[in-house]
Short mmCIF file of C-alpha atoms in Angstrom, two decimals:
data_model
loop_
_atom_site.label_atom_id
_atom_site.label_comp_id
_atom_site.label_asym_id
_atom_site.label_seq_id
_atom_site.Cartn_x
_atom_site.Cartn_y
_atom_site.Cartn_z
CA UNK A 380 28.87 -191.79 -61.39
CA UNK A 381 31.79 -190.84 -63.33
CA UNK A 382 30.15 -188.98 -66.31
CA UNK A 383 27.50 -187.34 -63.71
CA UNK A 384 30.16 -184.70 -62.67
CA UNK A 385 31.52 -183.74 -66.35
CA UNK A 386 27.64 -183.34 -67.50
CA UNK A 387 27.15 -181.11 -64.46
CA UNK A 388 30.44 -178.90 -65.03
CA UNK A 389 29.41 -178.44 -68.86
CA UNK A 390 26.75 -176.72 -67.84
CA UNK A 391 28.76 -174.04 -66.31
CA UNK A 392 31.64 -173.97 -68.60
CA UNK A 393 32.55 -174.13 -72.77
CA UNK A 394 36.30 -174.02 -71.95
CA UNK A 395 37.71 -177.73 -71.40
CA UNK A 396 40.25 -176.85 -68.58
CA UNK A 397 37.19 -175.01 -66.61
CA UNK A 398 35.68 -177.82 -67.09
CA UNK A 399 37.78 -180.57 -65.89
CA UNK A 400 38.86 -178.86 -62.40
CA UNK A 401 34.80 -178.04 -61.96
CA UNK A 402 33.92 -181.68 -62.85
CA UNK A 403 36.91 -182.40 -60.34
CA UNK A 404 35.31 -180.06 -57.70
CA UNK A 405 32.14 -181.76 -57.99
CA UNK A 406 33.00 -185.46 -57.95
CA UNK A 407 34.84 -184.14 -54.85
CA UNK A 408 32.39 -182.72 -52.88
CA UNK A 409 29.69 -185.90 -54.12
CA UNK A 410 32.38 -187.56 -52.49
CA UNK A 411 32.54 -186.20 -49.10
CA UNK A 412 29.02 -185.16 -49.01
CA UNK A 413 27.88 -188.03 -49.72
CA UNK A 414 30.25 -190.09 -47.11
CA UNK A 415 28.92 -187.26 -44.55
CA UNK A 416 25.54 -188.28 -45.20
CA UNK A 417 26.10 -191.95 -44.80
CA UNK A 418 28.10 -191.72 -41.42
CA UNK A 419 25.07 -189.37 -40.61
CA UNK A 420 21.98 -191.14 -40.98
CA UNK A 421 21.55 -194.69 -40.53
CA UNK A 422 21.38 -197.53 -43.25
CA UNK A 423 22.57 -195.43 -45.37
CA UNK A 424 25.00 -196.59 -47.43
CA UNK A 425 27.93 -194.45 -48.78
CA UNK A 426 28.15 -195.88 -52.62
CA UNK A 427 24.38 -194.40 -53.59
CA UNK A 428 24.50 -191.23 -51.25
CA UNK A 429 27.25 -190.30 -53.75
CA UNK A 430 25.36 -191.37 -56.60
CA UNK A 431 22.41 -188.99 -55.04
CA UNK A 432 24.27 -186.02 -54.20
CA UNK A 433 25.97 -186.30 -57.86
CA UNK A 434 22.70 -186.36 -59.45
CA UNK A 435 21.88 -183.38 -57.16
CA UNK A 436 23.95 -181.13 -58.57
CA UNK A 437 23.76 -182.34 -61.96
CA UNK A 438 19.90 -181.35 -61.34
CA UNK A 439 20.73 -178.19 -60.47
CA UNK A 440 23.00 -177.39 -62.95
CA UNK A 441 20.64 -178.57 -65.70
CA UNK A 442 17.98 -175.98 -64.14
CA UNK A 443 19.77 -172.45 -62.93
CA UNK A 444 23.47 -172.53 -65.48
CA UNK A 445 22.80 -169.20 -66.44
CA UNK A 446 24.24 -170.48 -70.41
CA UNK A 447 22.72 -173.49 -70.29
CA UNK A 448 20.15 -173.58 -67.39
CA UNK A 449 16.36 -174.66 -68.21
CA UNK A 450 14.89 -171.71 -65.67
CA UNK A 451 17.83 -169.15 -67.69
CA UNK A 452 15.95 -170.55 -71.33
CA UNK A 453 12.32 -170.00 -70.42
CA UNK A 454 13.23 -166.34 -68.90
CA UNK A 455 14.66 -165.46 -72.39
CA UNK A 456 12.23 -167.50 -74.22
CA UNK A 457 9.81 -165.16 -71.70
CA UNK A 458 11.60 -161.86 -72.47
CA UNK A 459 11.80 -162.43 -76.54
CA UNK A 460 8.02 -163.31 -76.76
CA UNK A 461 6.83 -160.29 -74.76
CA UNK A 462 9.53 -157.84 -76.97
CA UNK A 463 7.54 -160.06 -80.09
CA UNK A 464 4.60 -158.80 -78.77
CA UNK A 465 5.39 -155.40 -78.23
CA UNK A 466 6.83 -155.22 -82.01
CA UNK A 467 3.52 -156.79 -83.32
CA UNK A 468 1.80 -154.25 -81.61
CA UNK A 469 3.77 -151.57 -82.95
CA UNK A 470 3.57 -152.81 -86.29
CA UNK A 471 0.25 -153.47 -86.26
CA UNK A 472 -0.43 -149.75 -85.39
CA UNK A 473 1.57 -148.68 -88.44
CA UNK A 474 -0.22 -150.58 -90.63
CA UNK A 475 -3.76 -149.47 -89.59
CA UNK A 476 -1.89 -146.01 -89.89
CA UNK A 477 -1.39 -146.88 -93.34
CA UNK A 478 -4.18 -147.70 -94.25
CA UNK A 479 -6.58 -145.29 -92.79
CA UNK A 480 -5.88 -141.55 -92.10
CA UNK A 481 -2.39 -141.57 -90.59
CA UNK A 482 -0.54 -142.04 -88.47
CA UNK A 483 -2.09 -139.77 -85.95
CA UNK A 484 -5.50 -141.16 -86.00
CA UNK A 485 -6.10 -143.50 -82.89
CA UNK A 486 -7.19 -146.90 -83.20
CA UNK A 487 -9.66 -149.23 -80.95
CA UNK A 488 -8.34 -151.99 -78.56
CA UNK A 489 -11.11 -154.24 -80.06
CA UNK A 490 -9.79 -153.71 -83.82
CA UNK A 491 -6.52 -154.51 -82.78
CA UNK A 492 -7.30 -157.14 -81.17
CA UNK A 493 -9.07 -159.01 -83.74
CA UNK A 494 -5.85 -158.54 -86.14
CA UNK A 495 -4.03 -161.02 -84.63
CA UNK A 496 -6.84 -162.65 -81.69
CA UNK A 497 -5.40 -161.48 -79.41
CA UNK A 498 -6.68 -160.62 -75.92
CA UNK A 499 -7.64 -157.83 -74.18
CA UNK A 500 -6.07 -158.46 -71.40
CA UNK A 501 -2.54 -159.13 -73.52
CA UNK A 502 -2.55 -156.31 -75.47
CA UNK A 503 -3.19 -153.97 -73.04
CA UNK A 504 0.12 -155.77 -70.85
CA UNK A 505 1.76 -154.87 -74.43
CA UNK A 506 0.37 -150.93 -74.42
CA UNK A 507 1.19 -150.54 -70.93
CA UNK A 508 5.02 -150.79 -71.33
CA UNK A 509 5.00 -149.27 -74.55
CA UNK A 510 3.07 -146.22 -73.09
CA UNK A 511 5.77 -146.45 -70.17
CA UNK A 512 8.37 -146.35 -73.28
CA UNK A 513 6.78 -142.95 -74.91
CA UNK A 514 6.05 -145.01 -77.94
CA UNK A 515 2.17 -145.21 -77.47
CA UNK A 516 -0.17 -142.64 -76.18
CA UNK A 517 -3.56 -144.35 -74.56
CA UNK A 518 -7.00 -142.22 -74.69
CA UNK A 519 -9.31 -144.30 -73.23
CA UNK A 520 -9.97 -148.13 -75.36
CA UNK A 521 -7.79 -146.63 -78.58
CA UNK A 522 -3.75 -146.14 -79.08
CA UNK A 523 -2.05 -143.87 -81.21
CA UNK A 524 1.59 -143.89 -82.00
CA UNK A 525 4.10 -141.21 -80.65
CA UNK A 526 7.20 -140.34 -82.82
CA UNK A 527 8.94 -143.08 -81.24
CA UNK A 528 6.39 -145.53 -81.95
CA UNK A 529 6.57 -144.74 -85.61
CA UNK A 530 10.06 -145.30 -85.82
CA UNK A 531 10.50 -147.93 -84.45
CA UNK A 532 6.95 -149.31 -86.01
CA UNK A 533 8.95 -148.23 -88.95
CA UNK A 534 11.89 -150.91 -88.21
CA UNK A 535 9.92 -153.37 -87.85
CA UNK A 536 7.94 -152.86 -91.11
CA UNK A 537 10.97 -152.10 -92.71
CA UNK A 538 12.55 -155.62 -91.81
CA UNK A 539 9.84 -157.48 -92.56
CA UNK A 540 9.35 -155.60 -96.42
CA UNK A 541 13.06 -155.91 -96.87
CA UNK A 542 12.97 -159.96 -96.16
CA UNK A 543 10.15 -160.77 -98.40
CA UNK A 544 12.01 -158.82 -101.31
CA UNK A 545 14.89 -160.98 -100.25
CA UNK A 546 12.68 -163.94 -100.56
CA UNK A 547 11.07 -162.54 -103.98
CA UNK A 548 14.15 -161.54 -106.10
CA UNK A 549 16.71 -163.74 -104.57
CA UNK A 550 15.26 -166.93 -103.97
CA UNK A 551 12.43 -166.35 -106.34
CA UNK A 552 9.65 -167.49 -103.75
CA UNK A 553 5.50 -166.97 -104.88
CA UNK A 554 4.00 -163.92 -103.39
CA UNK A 555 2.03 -166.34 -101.26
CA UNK A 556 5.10 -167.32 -99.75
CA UNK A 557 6.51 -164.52 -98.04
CA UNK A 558 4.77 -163.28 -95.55
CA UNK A 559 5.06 -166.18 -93.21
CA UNK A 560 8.42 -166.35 -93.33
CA UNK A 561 9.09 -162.19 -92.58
CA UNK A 562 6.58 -162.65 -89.86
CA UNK A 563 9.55 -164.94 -88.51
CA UNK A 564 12.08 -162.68 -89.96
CA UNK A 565 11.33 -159.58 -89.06
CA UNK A 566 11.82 -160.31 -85.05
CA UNK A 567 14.99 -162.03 -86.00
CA UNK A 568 17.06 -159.50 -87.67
CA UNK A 569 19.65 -157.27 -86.81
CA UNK A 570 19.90 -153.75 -87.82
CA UNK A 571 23.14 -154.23 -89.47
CA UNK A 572 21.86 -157.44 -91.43
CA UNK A 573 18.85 -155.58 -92.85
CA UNK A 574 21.40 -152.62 -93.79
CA UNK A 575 23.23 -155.13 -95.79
CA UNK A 576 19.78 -156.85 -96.88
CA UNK A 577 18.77 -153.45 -98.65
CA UNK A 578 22.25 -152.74 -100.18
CA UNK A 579 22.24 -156.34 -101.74
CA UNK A 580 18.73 -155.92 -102.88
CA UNK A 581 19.50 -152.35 -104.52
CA UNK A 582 17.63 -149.98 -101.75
CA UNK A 583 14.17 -150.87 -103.81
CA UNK A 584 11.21 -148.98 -102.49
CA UNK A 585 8.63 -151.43 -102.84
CA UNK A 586 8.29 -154.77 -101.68
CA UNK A 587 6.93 -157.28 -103.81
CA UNK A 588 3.23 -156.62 -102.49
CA UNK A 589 3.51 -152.38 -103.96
CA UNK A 590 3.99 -151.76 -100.08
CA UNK A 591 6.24 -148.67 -99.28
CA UNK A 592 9.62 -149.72 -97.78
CA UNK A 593 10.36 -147.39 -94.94
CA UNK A 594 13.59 -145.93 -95.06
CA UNK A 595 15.83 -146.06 -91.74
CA UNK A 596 15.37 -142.53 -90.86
CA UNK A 597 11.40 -143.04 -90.76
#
């Protein structure tokens, strides 16, 4: 009973003062809603109506904190896989780009889709908002890339080139053990980090594979 209102106010708070008047606040209003519940309804007593309204809120703060929250979590766990998707998609356009006949030609939803396994249904969610975004244009089942969507395809490529040289020179990893990782990577890094990644690393223009590293202004 006495630890249930501290574990509820550190939800809401990092700063230790916050904390103690909110984990004051609560214990307080356990308190009296829990002796209002017990003088309301019979055979109730007061002693575990406290107890229950403590572990209430404790509930509730372990679910909608918006720091710390469980509902908060899977909405940003929601929003980075869909922005994952969108960058796959993007990326996976550049590549097909290429390797065929540029950047301009369009490609199928059904050779897209079997890059990754995706499906249909899913990558079309992804082209929707990226069409929205002016980085896609849709004719019919194929995409093509606008100007946008090969800069920021670009980015993404970029990253993910600029990690596995990291991984190459630096750490001196197999070529069979990069691309995993900057699959990881390449979602994960900030702009400014993979300015300072390419500084470090010289500016090369080839990643270990003989791939092209795209240059920022791509």
């Amino acid at each position: 009973t006495l630890l249930t209102p501290a574990a509820a106010a550190r939800q809401w708070t990092d700063r230790l003062g916050a904390m103690l008047l909110l984990s004051g606040g609560i214990g307080a209003l356990s308190g009296s809603m829990g002796a209002l519940a017990s003088a309301s309804i019979p055979r109730i007593p007061t002693g575990p109506a406290i107890v229950l309204v403590s572990s209430l809120i404790l509930v509730l703060s372990l679910m909608l904190a918006p720091s710390r929250g469980m509902v908060w979590a899977m909405l940003r766990d929601r929003r980075v896989q869909v922005r994952i998707r969108r960058e796959n998609l993007l990326k996976d356009l550049y590549l097909a780009g290429e390797r065929g006949a540029g950047f301009q030609e369009a490609v199928s939803l059904p050779v897209l889709m079997g890059y990754r396994g995706l499906s249909g249904a899913g990558l079309l969610r992804s082209a929707r908002r990226l069409v929205r975004t002016s980085h896609l244009e849709r004719m019919g089942d194929r995409l093509r890339l606008t100007g946008d969507g090969i800069r920021e395809a670009a980015k993404v490529v970029r990253k993910h080139r600029l990690w596995e040289s990291y991984l190459s020179h630096r750490l001196e990893l197999p070529p069979d053990h990069l691309h995993r990782d900057a699959e990881m990577m390449e979602h994960a890094l900030s702009d400014e980090v993979v300015d300072d990644l390419d500084r470090m690393l010289g500016y090369p223009e080839y990643d270990p594979h003989g791939k092209p590293i795209p240059r920022e202004a791509s």
